[in-house]
């Protein structure tokens, strides 16, 4: 397992934001290669889960993460146009990895953007959660066959965990010329006394349900703890997690309203989920 914890600082419009970040990734107990890739360098945090077999999956996820790192700034919040360009670049680079073969990757990313907000960009079945210190909120909806079956009322959540096609995703970076991510914008000040953002591949949620994850976060778990628990529970897939815990002490209240968040989304990325973190 690879794991690390860092304290990162980023200057935003109303002061300095302190981010306590933990990252962990493991190939699990079945897979020969870890096809997940993670990025945790403010202002961007991301998990990508490669597809296309071990010959291509690890290269696809690595290409997506490398594109985000190359396009997005390293010392300031990004602009929404930079996020759009990063997603386009990631999709194009993953397509080049595949060549004549089929390669793809999921992407779950959270980017600090001006003015004082978090942008969530998501495609596939990797997830982003919000934690307010008591309740775990799922901020993304899986692009997967079983999620579509759940949404249609054909199966329930328990049946989805056992469904033979639970690994089939309906959107990814790479298969098509244009990526179709879901996008939402959150206030910089996340709710709760001890807020956090959790990004993870489906190797985590395959082994631990939301209640188990919430219980561990309530006990102070970091990314290493979550990944270790998923591996102990079976580790049937690669497992990756990134936890970002922002500290707002001494940070002025950012003057961002709902109309500002609306304008930040623009028209080039698809906004299919509620914008507010609730």
PDB file of C-alpha atoms in Angstrom:
ATOM      1  CA  UNK A   1       0.000   0.000   0.000  1.00  0.00           C
ATOM      2  CA  UNK A   2       1.120   3.551  -0.700  1.00  0.00           C
ATOM      3  CA  UNK A   3      -0.068   6.172   1.802  1.00  0.00           C
ATOM      4  CA  UNK A   4       0.838   9.672   2.902  1.00  0.00           C
ATOM      5  CA  UNK A   5      -0.514  12.601   4.885  1.00  0.00           C
ATOM      6  CA  UNK A   6       0.307  16.257   4.231  1.00  0.00           C
ATOM      7  CA  UNK A   7      -0.637  19.735   5.338  1.00  0.00           C
ATOM      8  CA  UNK A   8      -1.143  21.985   2.337  1.00  0.00           C
ATOM      9  CA  UNK A   9      -1.751  25.728   2.267  1.00  0.00           C
ATOM     10  CA  UNK A  10      -3.295  27.775  -0.496  1.00  0.00           C
ATOM     11  CA  UNK A  11      -3.928  31.507  -0.622  1.00  0.00           C
ATOM     12  CA  UNK A  12      -7.514  32.349  -1.533  1.00  0.00           C
ATOM     13  CA  UNK A  13      -9.222  35.708  -1.910  1.00  0.00           C
ATOM     14  CA  UNK A  14     -10.080  36.039   1.771  1.00  0.00           C
ATOM     15  CA  UNK A  15      -7.046  34.526   3.454  1.00  0.00           C
ATOM     16  CA  UNK A  16      -5.034  31.315   3.656  1.00  0.00           C
ATOM     17  CA  UNK A  17      -6.798  27.971   3.470  1.00  0.00           C
ATOM     18  CA  UNK A  18      -5.175  25.108   5.376  1.00  0.00           C
ATOM     19  CA  UNK A  19      -5.866  21.630   3.999  1.00  0.00           C
ATOM     20  CA  UNK A  20      -5.032  18.465   5.897  1.00  0.00           C
ATOM     21  CA  UNK A  21      -4.841  15.752   3.270  1.00  0.00           C
ATOM     22  CA  UNK A  22      -4.442  11.979   3.524  1.00  0.00           C
ATOM     23  CA  UNK A  23      -3.985   9.678   0.534  1.00  0.00           C
ATOM     24  CA  UNK A  24      -3.804   5.900   0.198  1.00  0.00           C
ATOM     25  CA  UNK A  25      -3.924   3.372  -2.635  1.00  0.00           C
ATOM     26  CA  UNK A  26      -3.591  -0.415  -2.734  1.00  0.00           C
ATOM     27  CA  UNK A  27      -3.851  -3.002  -5.505  1.00  0.00           C
ATOM     28  CA  UNK A  28      -6.009  -5.193  -3.268  1.00  0.00           C
ATOM     29  CA  UNK A  29      -5.834  -8.945  -2.871  1.00  0.00           C
ATOM     30  CA  UNK A  30      -6.857 -10.055  -6.375  1.00  0.00           C
ATOM     31  CA  UNK A  31      -5.484  -7.671  -8.997  1.00  0.00           C
ATOM     32  CA  UNK A  32      -1.892  -8.041 -10.191  1.00  0.00           C
ATOM     33  CA  UNK A  33      -1.559  -4.327 -11.002  1.00  0.00           C
ATOM     34  CA  UNK A  34      -2.942  -1.188  -9.383  1.00  0.00           C
ATOM     35  CA  UNK A  35      -4.896   0.549 -12.145  1.00  0.00           C
ATOM     36  CA  UNK A  36      -5.925   3.440  -9.874  1.00  0.00           C
ATOM     37  CA  UNK A  37      -4.135   6.793  -9.927  1.00  0.00           C
ATOM     38  CA  UNK A  38      -4.476   9.568  -7.375  1.00  0.00           C
ATOM     39  CA  UNK A  39      -3.588  13.256  -7.260  1.00  0.00           C
ATOM     40  CA  UNK A  40      -3.603  15.317  -4.092  1.00  0.00           C
ATOM     41  CA  UNK A  41      -1.822  18.593  -4.766  1.00  0.00           C
ATOM     42  CA  UNK A  42      -3.838  21.736  -4.053  1.00  0.00           C
ATOM     43  CA  UNK A  43      -5.823  23.061  -5.807  1.00  0.00           C
ATOM     44  CA  UNK A  44      -6.746  19.675  -7.345  1.00  0.00           C
ATOM     45  CA  UNK A  45      -7.614  16.373  -5.702  1.00  0.00           C
ATOM     46  CA  UNK A  46      -8.551  13.401  -7.870  1.00  0.00           C
ATOM     47  CA  UNK A  47      -8.992   9.641  -8.071  1.00  0.00           C
ATOM     48  CA  UNK A  48      -8.996   7.831 -11.424  1.00  0.00           C
ATOM     49  CA  UNK A  49      -9.768   4.131 -11.902  1.00  0.00           C
ATOM     50  CA  UNK A  50      -8.398   2.797 -15.203  1.00  0.00           C
ATOM     51  CA  UNK A  51     -10.163   0.353 -17.491  1.00  0.00           C
ATOM     52  CA  UNK A  52      -8.976  -1.740 -20.392  1.00  0.00           C
ATOM     53  CA  UNK A  53      -7.049  -4.465 -18.603  1.00  0.00           C
ATOM     54  CA  UNK A  54      -3.739  -4.200 -16.798  1.00  0.00           C
ATOM     55  CA  UNK A  55      -1.948  -3.431 -20.090  1.00  0.00           C
ATOM     56  CA  UNK A  56      -3.904  -0.199 -20.511  1.00  0.00           C
ATOM     57  CA  UNK A  57      -5.883   0.587 -17.370  1.00  0.00           C
ATOM     58  CA  UNK A  58      -2.963   1.856 -15.308  1.00  0.00           C
ATOM     59  CA  UNK A  59      -1.724   3.966 -18.228  1.00  0.00           C
ATOM     60  CA  UNK A  60      -5.195   5.436 -18.796  1.00  0.00           C
ATOM     61  CA  UNK A  61      -5.663   6.542 -15.182  1.00  0.00           C
ATOM     62  CA  UNK A  62      -2.106   7.885 -15.028  1.00  0.00           C
ATOM     63  CA  UNK A  63      -2.695   9.884 -18.227  1.00  0.00           C
ATOM     64  CA  UNK A  64      -5.838  11.477 -16.812  1.00  0.00           C
ATOM     65  CA  UNK A  65      -4.110  12.495 -13.584  1.00  0.00           C
ATOM     66  CA  UNK A  66      -1.076  13.786 -15.484  1.00  0.00           C
ATOM     67  CA  UNK A  67      -3.329  15.990 -17.628  1.00  0.00           C
ATOM     68  CA  UNK A  68      -4.918  17.552 -14.556  1.00  0.00           C
ATOM     69  CA  UNK A  69      -1.487  18.205 -13.060  1.00  0.00           C
ATOM     70  CA  UNK A  70      -0.210  19.733 -16.317  1.00  0.00           C
ATOM     71  CA  UNK A  71      -3.130  22.052 -17.006  1.00  0.00           C
ATOM     72  CA  UNK A  72      -4.199  23.191 -13.539  1.00  0.00           C
ATOM     73  CA  UNK A  73      -2.053  25.649 -11.532  1.00  0.00           C
ATOM     74  CA  UNK A  74       0.064  24.563  -8.594  1.00  0.00           C
ATOM     75  CA  UNK A  75       0.058  27.699  -6.474  1.00  0.00           C
ATOM     76  CA  UNK A  76      -3.419  29.236  -6.673  1.00  0.00           C
ATOM     77  CA  UNK A  77      -7.093  28.327  -7.142  1.00  0.00           C
ATOM     78  CA  UNK A  78      -7.919  27.366 -10.716  1.00  0.00           C
ATOM     79  CA  UNK A  79     -10.355  29.109 -13.018  1.00  0.00           C
ATOM     80  CA  UNK A  80     -13.389  27.262 -14.334  1.00  0.00           C
ATOM     81  CA  UNK A  81     -12.000  27.551 -17.862  1.00  0.00           C
ATOM     82  CA  UNK A  82      -8.806  25.819 -16.699  1.00  0.00           C
ATOM     83  CA  UNK A  83     -10.892  22.997 -15.249  1.00  0.00           C
ATOM     84  CA  UNK A  84     -12.743  22.610 -18.547  1.00  0.00           C
ATOM     85  CA  UNK A  85      -9.460  22.502 -20.454  1.00  0.00           C
ATOM     86  CA  UNK A  86      -8.021  19.959 -18.010  1.00  0.00           C
ATOM     87  CA  UNK A  87     -10.993  17.626 -18.557  1.00  0.00           C
ATOM     88  CA  UNK A  88     -10.698  17.977 -22.350  1.00  0.00           C
ATOM     89  CA  UNK A  89      -6.973  17.292 -22.177  1.00  0.00           C
ATOM     90  CA  UNK A  90      -7.471  14.290 -19.912  1.00  0.00           C
ATOM     91  CA  UNK A  91     -10.027  12.762 -22.276  1.00  0.00           C
ATOM     92  CA  UNK A  92      -7.778  13.303 -25.305  1.00  0.00           C
ATOM     93  CA  UNK A  93      -4.718  11.855 -23.562  1.00  0.00           C
ATOM     94  CA  UNK A  94      -6.622   8.758 -22.437  1.00  0.00           C
ATOM     95  CA  UNK A  95      -7.807   8.231 -26.017  1.00  0.00           C
ATOM     96  CA  UNK A  96      -4.203   8.363 -27.214  1.00  0.00           C
ATOM     97  CA  UNK A  97      -3.253   5.714 -24.655  1.00  0.00           C
ATOM     98  CA  UNK A  98      -5.887   3.391 -26.087  1.00  0.00           C
ATOM     99  CA  UNK A  99      -4.881   3.812 -29.713  1.00  0.00           C
ATOM    100  CA  UNK A 100      -6.672   1.085 -31.643  1.00  0.00           C
ATOM    101  CA  UNK A 101      -7.704  -0.629 -28.414  1.00  0.00           C
ATOM    102  CA  UNK A 102     -10.319   0.415 -25.881  1.00  0.00           C
ATOM    103  CA  UNK A 103      -8.966   2.231 -22.849  1.00  0.00           C
ATOM    104  CA  UNK A 104     -10.759   4.435 -20.386  1.00  0.00           C
ATOM    105  CA  UNK A 105     -10.808   5.696 -16.862  1.00  0.00           C
ATOM    106  CA  UNK A 106     -13.216   7.043 -14.302  1.00  0.00           C
ATOM    107  CA  UNK A 107     -12.487  10.416 -12.742  1.00  0.00           C
ATOM    108  CA  UNK A 108     -13.646  11.885  -9.447  1.00  0.00           C
ATOM    109  CA  UNK A 109     -12.061  15.280  -8.855  1.00  0.00           C
ATOM    110  CA  UNK A 110     -12.492  18.284  -6.599  1.00  0.00           C
ATOM    111  CA  UNK A 111     -10.790  21.535  -7.591  1.00  0.00           C
ATOM    112  CA  UNK A 112     -10.512  24.785  -5.633  1.00  0.00           C
ATOM    113  CA  UNK A 113     -11.653  27.498  -8.011  1.00  0.00           C
ATOM    114  CA  UNK A 114     -12.054  31.262  -7.969  1.00  0.00           C
ATOM    115  CA  UNK A 115     -13.945  32.926  -6.484  1.00  0.00           C
ATOM    116  CA  UNK A 116     -13.765  30.819  -3.318  1.00  0.00           C
ATOM    117  CA  UNK A 117     -15.559  27.593  -4.247  1.00  0.00           C
ATOM    118  CA  UNK A 118     -15.051  23.865  -4.805  1.00  0.00           C
ATOM    119  CA  UNK A 119     -15.798  22.411  -8.233  1.00  0.00           C
ATOM    120  CA  UNK A 120     -16.668  18.706  -8.303  1.00  0.00           C
ATOM    121  CA  UNK A 121     -16.068  16.949 -11.643  1.00  0.00           C
ATOM    122  CA  UNK A 122     -17.124  13.348 -11.969  1.00  0.00           C
ATOM    123  CA  UNK A 123     -17.399  10.655 -14.642  1.00  0.00           C
ATOM    124  CA  UNK A 124     -17.779   6.916 -13.995  1.00  0.00           C
ATOM    125  CA  UNK A 125     -18.309   5.116 -10.694  1.00  0.00           C
ATOM    126  CA  UNK A 126     -15.554   6.612  -8.569  1.00  0.00           C
ATOM    127  CA  UNK A 127     -17.194   8.860  -5.990  1.00  0.00           C
ATOM    128  CA  UNK A 128     -16.969  12.117  -4.068  1.00  0.00           C
ATOM    129  CA  UNK A 129     -18.531  12.368  -0.599  1.00  0.00           C
ATOM    130  CA  UNK A 130     -18.986  15.258   1.797  1.00  0.00           C
ATOM    131  CA  UNK A 131     -18.626  14.706   5.556  1.00  0.00           C
ATOM    132  CA  UNK A 132     -19.991  17.263   8.024  1.00  0.00           C
ATOM    133  CA  UNK A 133     -18.742  15.570  11.180  1.00  0.00           C
ATOM    134  CA  UNK A 134     -21.919  13.531  11.651  1.00  0.00           C
ATOM    135  CA  UNK A 135     -23.453  12.612   8.299  1.00  0.00           C
ATOM    136  CA  UNK A 136     -21.910  11.337   5.061  1.00  0.00           C
ATOM    137  CA  UNK A 137     -23.356  12.964   1.926  1.00  0.00           C
ATOM    138  CA  UNK A 138     -22.818  11.401  -1.490  1.00  0.00           C
ATOM    139  CA  UNK A 139     -22.044  14.277  -3.864  1.00  0.00           C
ATOM    140  CA  UNK A 140     -21.894  12.216  -7.061  1.00  0.00           C
ATOM    141  CA  UNK A 141     -24.170   9.674  -8.692  1.00  0.00           C
ATOM    142  CA  UNK A 142     -22.484   6.664 -10.318  1.00  0.00           C
ATOM    143  CA  UNK A 143     -22.459   6.441 -14.089  1.00  0.00           C
ATOM    144  CA  UNK A 144     -23.072   2.714 -14.017  1.00  0.00           C
ATOM    145  CA  UNK A 145     -25.572   0.119 -15.153  1.00  0.00           C
ATOM    146  CA  UNK A 146     -26.575  -0.814 -11.609  1.00  0.00           C
ATOM    147  CA  UNK A 147     -27.164   2.856 -10.725  1.00  0.00           C
ATOM    148  CA  UNK A 148     -29.473   3.173 -13.719  1.00  0.00           C
ATOM    149  CA  UNK A 149     -31.307   0.037 -12.588  1.00  0.00           C
ATOM    150  CA  UNK A 150     -31.603   1.485  -9.070  1.00  0.00           C
ATOM    151  CA  UNK A 151     -32.859   4.815 -10.402  1.00  0.00           C
ATOM    152  CA  UNK A 152     -35.489   2.938 -12.404  1.00  0.00           C
ATOM    153  CA  UNK A 153     -36.613   1.038  -9.292  1.00  0.00           C
ATOM    154  CA  UNK A 154     -35.654  -2.331 -10.779  1.00  0.00           C
ATOM    155  CA  UNK A 155     -33.135  -3.228  -8.064  1.00  0.00           C
ATOM    156  CA  UNK A 156     -32.311  -1.849  -4.625  1.00  0.00           C
ATOM    157  CA  UNK A 157     -28.942  -0.904  -3.139  1.00  0.00           C
ATOM    158  CA  UNK A 158     -28.385  -4.338  -1.608  1.00  0.00           C
ATOM    159  CA  UNK A 159     -29.080  -6.071  -4.923  1.00  0.00           C
ATOM    160  CA  UNK A 160     -26.754  -3.618  -6.674  1.00  0.00           C
ATOM    161  CA  UNK A 161     -23.861  -4.773  -4.467  1.00  0.00           C
ATOM    162  CA  UNK A 162     -24.335  -8.362  -5.712  1.00  0.00           C
ATOM    163  CA  UNK A 163     -25.358  -7.664  -9.316  1.00  0.00           C
ATOM    164  CA  UNK A 164     -23.189  -9.516 -11.898  1.00  0.00           C
ATOM    165  CA  UNK A 165     -22.862  -6.313 -13.960  1.00  0.00           C
ATOM    166  CA  UNK A 166     -21.956  -4.033 -11.072  1.00  0.00           C
ATOM    167  CA  UNK A 167     -18.615  -3.172 -12.723  1.00  0.00           C
ATOM    168  CA  UNK A 168     -20.202  -1.890 -15.953  1.00  0.00           C
ATOM    169  CA  UNK A 169     -19.830   1.884 -16.242  1.00  0.00           C
ATOM    170  CA  UNK A 170     -21.911   3.949 -18.644  1.00  0.00           C
ATOM    171  CA  UNK A 171     -19.561   6.952 -18.871  1.00  0.00           C
ATOM    172  CA  UNK A 172     -15.792   7.279 -18.738  1.00  0.00           C
ATOM    173  CA  UNK A 173     -12.923   9.335 -20.058  1.00  0.00           C
ATOM    174  CA  UNK A 174     -11.474   7.884 -23.244  1.00  0.00           C
ATOM    175  CA  UNK A 175     -14.143   5.967 -25.169  1.00  0.00           C
ATOM    176  CA  UNK A 176     -15.526   9.033 -26.983  1.00  0.00           C
ATOM    177  CA  UNK A 177     -14.190  12.248 -28.499  1.00  0.00           C
ATOM    178  CA  UNK A 178     -16.084  14.342 -25.964  1.00  0.00           C
ATOM    179  CA  UNK A 179     -16.216  13.702 -22.235  1.00  0.00           C
ATOM    180  CA  UNK A 180     -19.555  14.137 -20.450  1.00  0.00           C
ATOM    181  CA  UNK A 181     -18.761  14.677 -16.766  1.00  0.00           C
ATOM    182  CA  UNK A 182     -21.252  15.744 -14.135  1.00  0.00           C
ATOM    183  CA  UNK A 183     -20.267  19.024 -12.503  1.00  0.00           C
ATOM    184  CA  UNK A 184     -21.384  20.849  -9.383  1.00  0.00           C
ATOM    185  CA  UNK A 185     -20.055  23.828  -7.483  1.00  0.00           C
ATOM    186  CA  UNK A 186     -19.961  23.952  -3.667  1.00  0.00           C
ATOM    187  CA  UNK A 187     -19.454  26.848  -1.306  1.00  0.00           C
ATOM    188  CA  UNK A 188     -15.889  27.079  -0.048  1.00  0.00           C
ATOM    189  CA  UNK A 189     -17.145  26.791   3.539  1.00  0.00           C
ATOM    190  CA  UNK A 190     -18.393  23.244   3.752  1.00  0.00           C
ATOM    191  CA  UNK A 191     -21.047  22.624   6.430  1.00  0.00           C
ATOM    192  CA  UNK A 192     -20.328  21.075   9.803  1.00  0.00           C
ATOM    193  CA  UNK A 193     -17.849  21.529  12.610  1.00  0.00           C
ATOM    194  CA  UNK A 194     -15.301  19.101  11.111  1.00  0.00           C
ATOM    195  CA  UNK A 195     -16.008  19.063   7.369  1.00  0.00           C
ATOM    196  CA  UNK A 196     -14.157  16.851   4.928  1.00  0.00           C
ATOM    197  CA  UNK A 197     -14.257  15.699   1.336  1.00  0.00           C
ATOM    198  CA  UNK A 198     -13.672  12.028   0.484  1.00  0.00           C
ATOM    199  CA  UNK A 199     -12.766  10.889  -3.025  1.00  0.00           C
ATOM    200  CA  UNK A 200     -12.522   7.157  -3.704  1.00  0.00           C
ATOM    201  CA  UNK A 201     -12.488   4.459  -6.348  1.00  0.00           C
ATOM    202  CA  UNK A 202     -15.181   1.795  -6.379  1.00  0.00           C
ATOM    203  CA  UNK A 203     -12.769  -0.629  -4.753  1.00  0.00           C
ATOM    204  CA  UNK A 204     -13.547   1.155  -1.485  1.00  0.00           C
ATOM    205  CA  UNK A 205     -17.330   1.291  -1.853  1.00  0.00           C
ATOM    206  CA  UNK A 206     -17.467  -2.295  -3.101  1.00  0.00           C
ATOM    207  CA  UNK A 207     -16.177  -3.477   0.279  1.00  0.00           C
ATOM    208  CA  UNK A 208     -17.503  -0.779   2.646  1.00  0.00           C
ATOM    209  CA  UNK A 209     -21.008   0.659   2.490  1.00  0.00           C
ATOM    210  CA  UNK A 210     -21.771   4.287   3.294  1.00  0.00           C
ATOM    211  CA  UNK A 211     -22.663   3.484   6.900  1.00  0.00           C
ATOM    212  CA  UNK A 212     -19.331   1.752   7.476  1.00  0.00           C
ATOM    213  CA  UNK A 213     -17.413   4.646   5.918  1.00  0.00           C
ATOM    214  CA  UNK A 214     -19.335   7.176   8.017  1.00  0.00           C
ATOM    215  CA  UNK A 215     -18.639   5.207  11.182  1.00  0.00           C
ATOM    216  CA  UNK A 216     -14.928   5.170  10.484  1.00  0.00           C
ATOM    217  CA  UNK A 217     -14.833   8.890   9.685  1.00  0.00           C
ATOM    218  CA  UNK A 218     -16.669   9.584  12.934  1.00  0.00           C
ATOM    219  CA  UNK A 219     -13.852   7.738  14.705  1.00  0.00           C
ATOM    220  CA  UNK A 220     -11.245   9.929  12.998  1.00  0.00           C
ATOM    221  CA  UNK A 221     -10.175   7.571  10.206  1.00  0.00           C
ATOM    222  CA  UNK A 222      -7.824   8.821   7.512  1.00  0.00           C
ATOM    223  CA  UNK A 223      -7.448   7.526   3.937  1.00  0.00           C
ATOM    224  CA  UNK A 224      -5.019   4.788   5.019  1.00  0.00           C
ATOM    225  CA  UNK A 225      -7.521   3.474   7.554  1.00  0.00           C
ATOM    226  CA  UNK A 226     -10.316   3.309   4.972  1.00  0.00           C
ATOM    227  CA  UNK A 227      -8.206   1.570   2.337  1.00  0.00           C
ATOM    228  CA  UNK A 228      -6.798  -0.880   4.874  1.00  0.00           C
ATOM    229  CA  UNK A 229     -10.334  -1.749   6.018  1.00  0.00           C
ATOM    230  CA  UNK A 230     -11.467  -2.338   2.422  1.00  0.00           C
ATOM    231  CA  UNK A 231      -8.533  -4.652   1.763  1.00  0.00           C
ATOM    232  CA  UNK A 232      -9.264  -6.580   4.968  1.00  0.00           C
ATOM    233  CA  UNK A 233     -12.911  -6.881   3.903  1.00  0.00           C
ATOM    234  CA  UNK A 234     -11.894  -8.646   0.691  1.00  0.00           C
ATOM    235  CA  UNK A 235      -9.914  -6.246  -1.479  1.00  0.00           C
ATOM    236  CA  UNK A 236     -11.436  -7.642  -4.656  1.00  0.00           C
ATOM    237  CA  UNK A 237     -10.422  -4.533  -6.626  1.00  0.00           C
ATOM    238  CA  UNK A 238      -7.844  -1.779  -6.457  1.00  0.00           C
ATOM    239  CA  UNK A 239      -8.686   0.595  -3.611  1.00  0.00           C
ATOM    240  CA  UNK A 240      -7.869   4.310  -3.432  1.00  0.00           C
ATOM    241  CA  UNK A 241      -9.002   7.179  -1.227  1.00  0.00           C
ATOM    242  CA  UNK A 242      -8.200  10.854  -0.735  1.00  0.00           C
ATOM    243  CA  UNK A 243      -9.524  12.779   2.279  1.00  0.00           C
ATOM    244  CA  UNK A 244      -9.328  16.578   2.361  1.00  0.00           C
ATOM    245  CA  UNK A 245     -10.043  18.331   5.646  1.00  0.00           C
ATOM    246  CA  UNK A 246     -10.142  22.145   5.225  1.00  0.00           C
ATOM    247  CA  UNK A 247      -9.639  24.502   8.151  1.00  0.00           C
ATOM    248  CA  UNK A 248     -11.445  27.840   7.972  1.00  0.00           C
ATOM    249  CA  UNK A 249     -10.244  29.460  11.209  1.00  0.00           C
ATOM    250  CA  UNK A 250      -9.172  33.035  10.482  1.00  0.00           C
ATOM    251  CA  UNK A 251     -10.553  32.890   6.950  1.00  0.00           C
ATOM    252  CA  UNK A 252     -13.006  35.660   6.067  1.00  0.00           C
ATOM    253  CA  UNK A 253     -16.463  34.693   4.843  1.00  0.00           C
ATOM    254  CA  UNK A 254     -16.246  34.601   1.022  1.00  0.00           C
ATOM    255  CA  UNK A 255     -18.795  36.796  -0.786  1.00  0.00           C
ATOM    256  CA  UNK A 256     -20.148  34.053  -3.054  1.00  0.00           C
ATOM    257  CA  UNK A 257     -23.880  33.748  -3.741  1.00  0.00           C
ATOM    258  CA  UNK A 258     -26.026  31.293  -5.706  1.00  0.00           C
ATOM    259  CA  UNK A 259     -25.941  33.410  -8.873  1.00  0.00           C
ATOM    260  CA  UNK A 260     -22.148  33.481  -8.763  1.00  0.00           C
ATOM    261  CA  UNK A 261     -22.047  29.691  -8.462  1.00  0.00           C
ATOM    262  CA  UNK A 262     -24.446  29.401 -11.397  1.00  0.00           C
ATOM    263  CA  UNK A 263     -22.253  31.592 -13.588  1.00  0.00           C
ATOM    264  CA  UNK A 264     -19.148  29.615 -12.669  1.00  0.00           C
ATOM    265  CA  UNK A 265     -20.539  26.445 -14.213  1.00  0.00           C
ATOM    266  CA  UNK A 266     -20.790  27.923 -17.693  1.00  0.00           C
ATOM    267  CA  UNK A 267     -22.181  25.802 -20.508  1.00  0.00           C
ATOM    268  CA  UNK A 268     -19.329  23.503 -21.545  1.00  0.00           C
ATOM    269  CA  UNK A 269     -19.618  20.992 -18.720  1.00  0.00           C
ATOM    270  CA  UNK A 270     -22.802  19.217 -17.783  1.00  0.00           C
ATOM    271  CA  UNK A 271     -24.396  20.144 -14.455  1.00  0.00           C
ATOM    272  CA  UNK A 272     -26.629  17.215 -13.564  1.00  0.00           C
ATOM    273  CA  UNK A 273     -26.495  17.263  -9.771  1.00  0.00           C
ATOM    274  CA  UNK A 274     -27.609  19.811  -7.157  1.00  0.00           C
ATOM    275  CA  UNK A 275     -25.100  22.596  -6.724  1.00  0.00           C
ATOM    276  CA  UNK A 276     -25.425  23.026  -2.991  1.00  0.00           C
ATOM    277  CA  UNK A 277     -23.762  20.731  -0.484  1.00  0.00           C
ATOM    278  CA  UNK A 278     -26.693  19.576   1.617  1.00  0.00           C
TER     279      UNK A 278
END
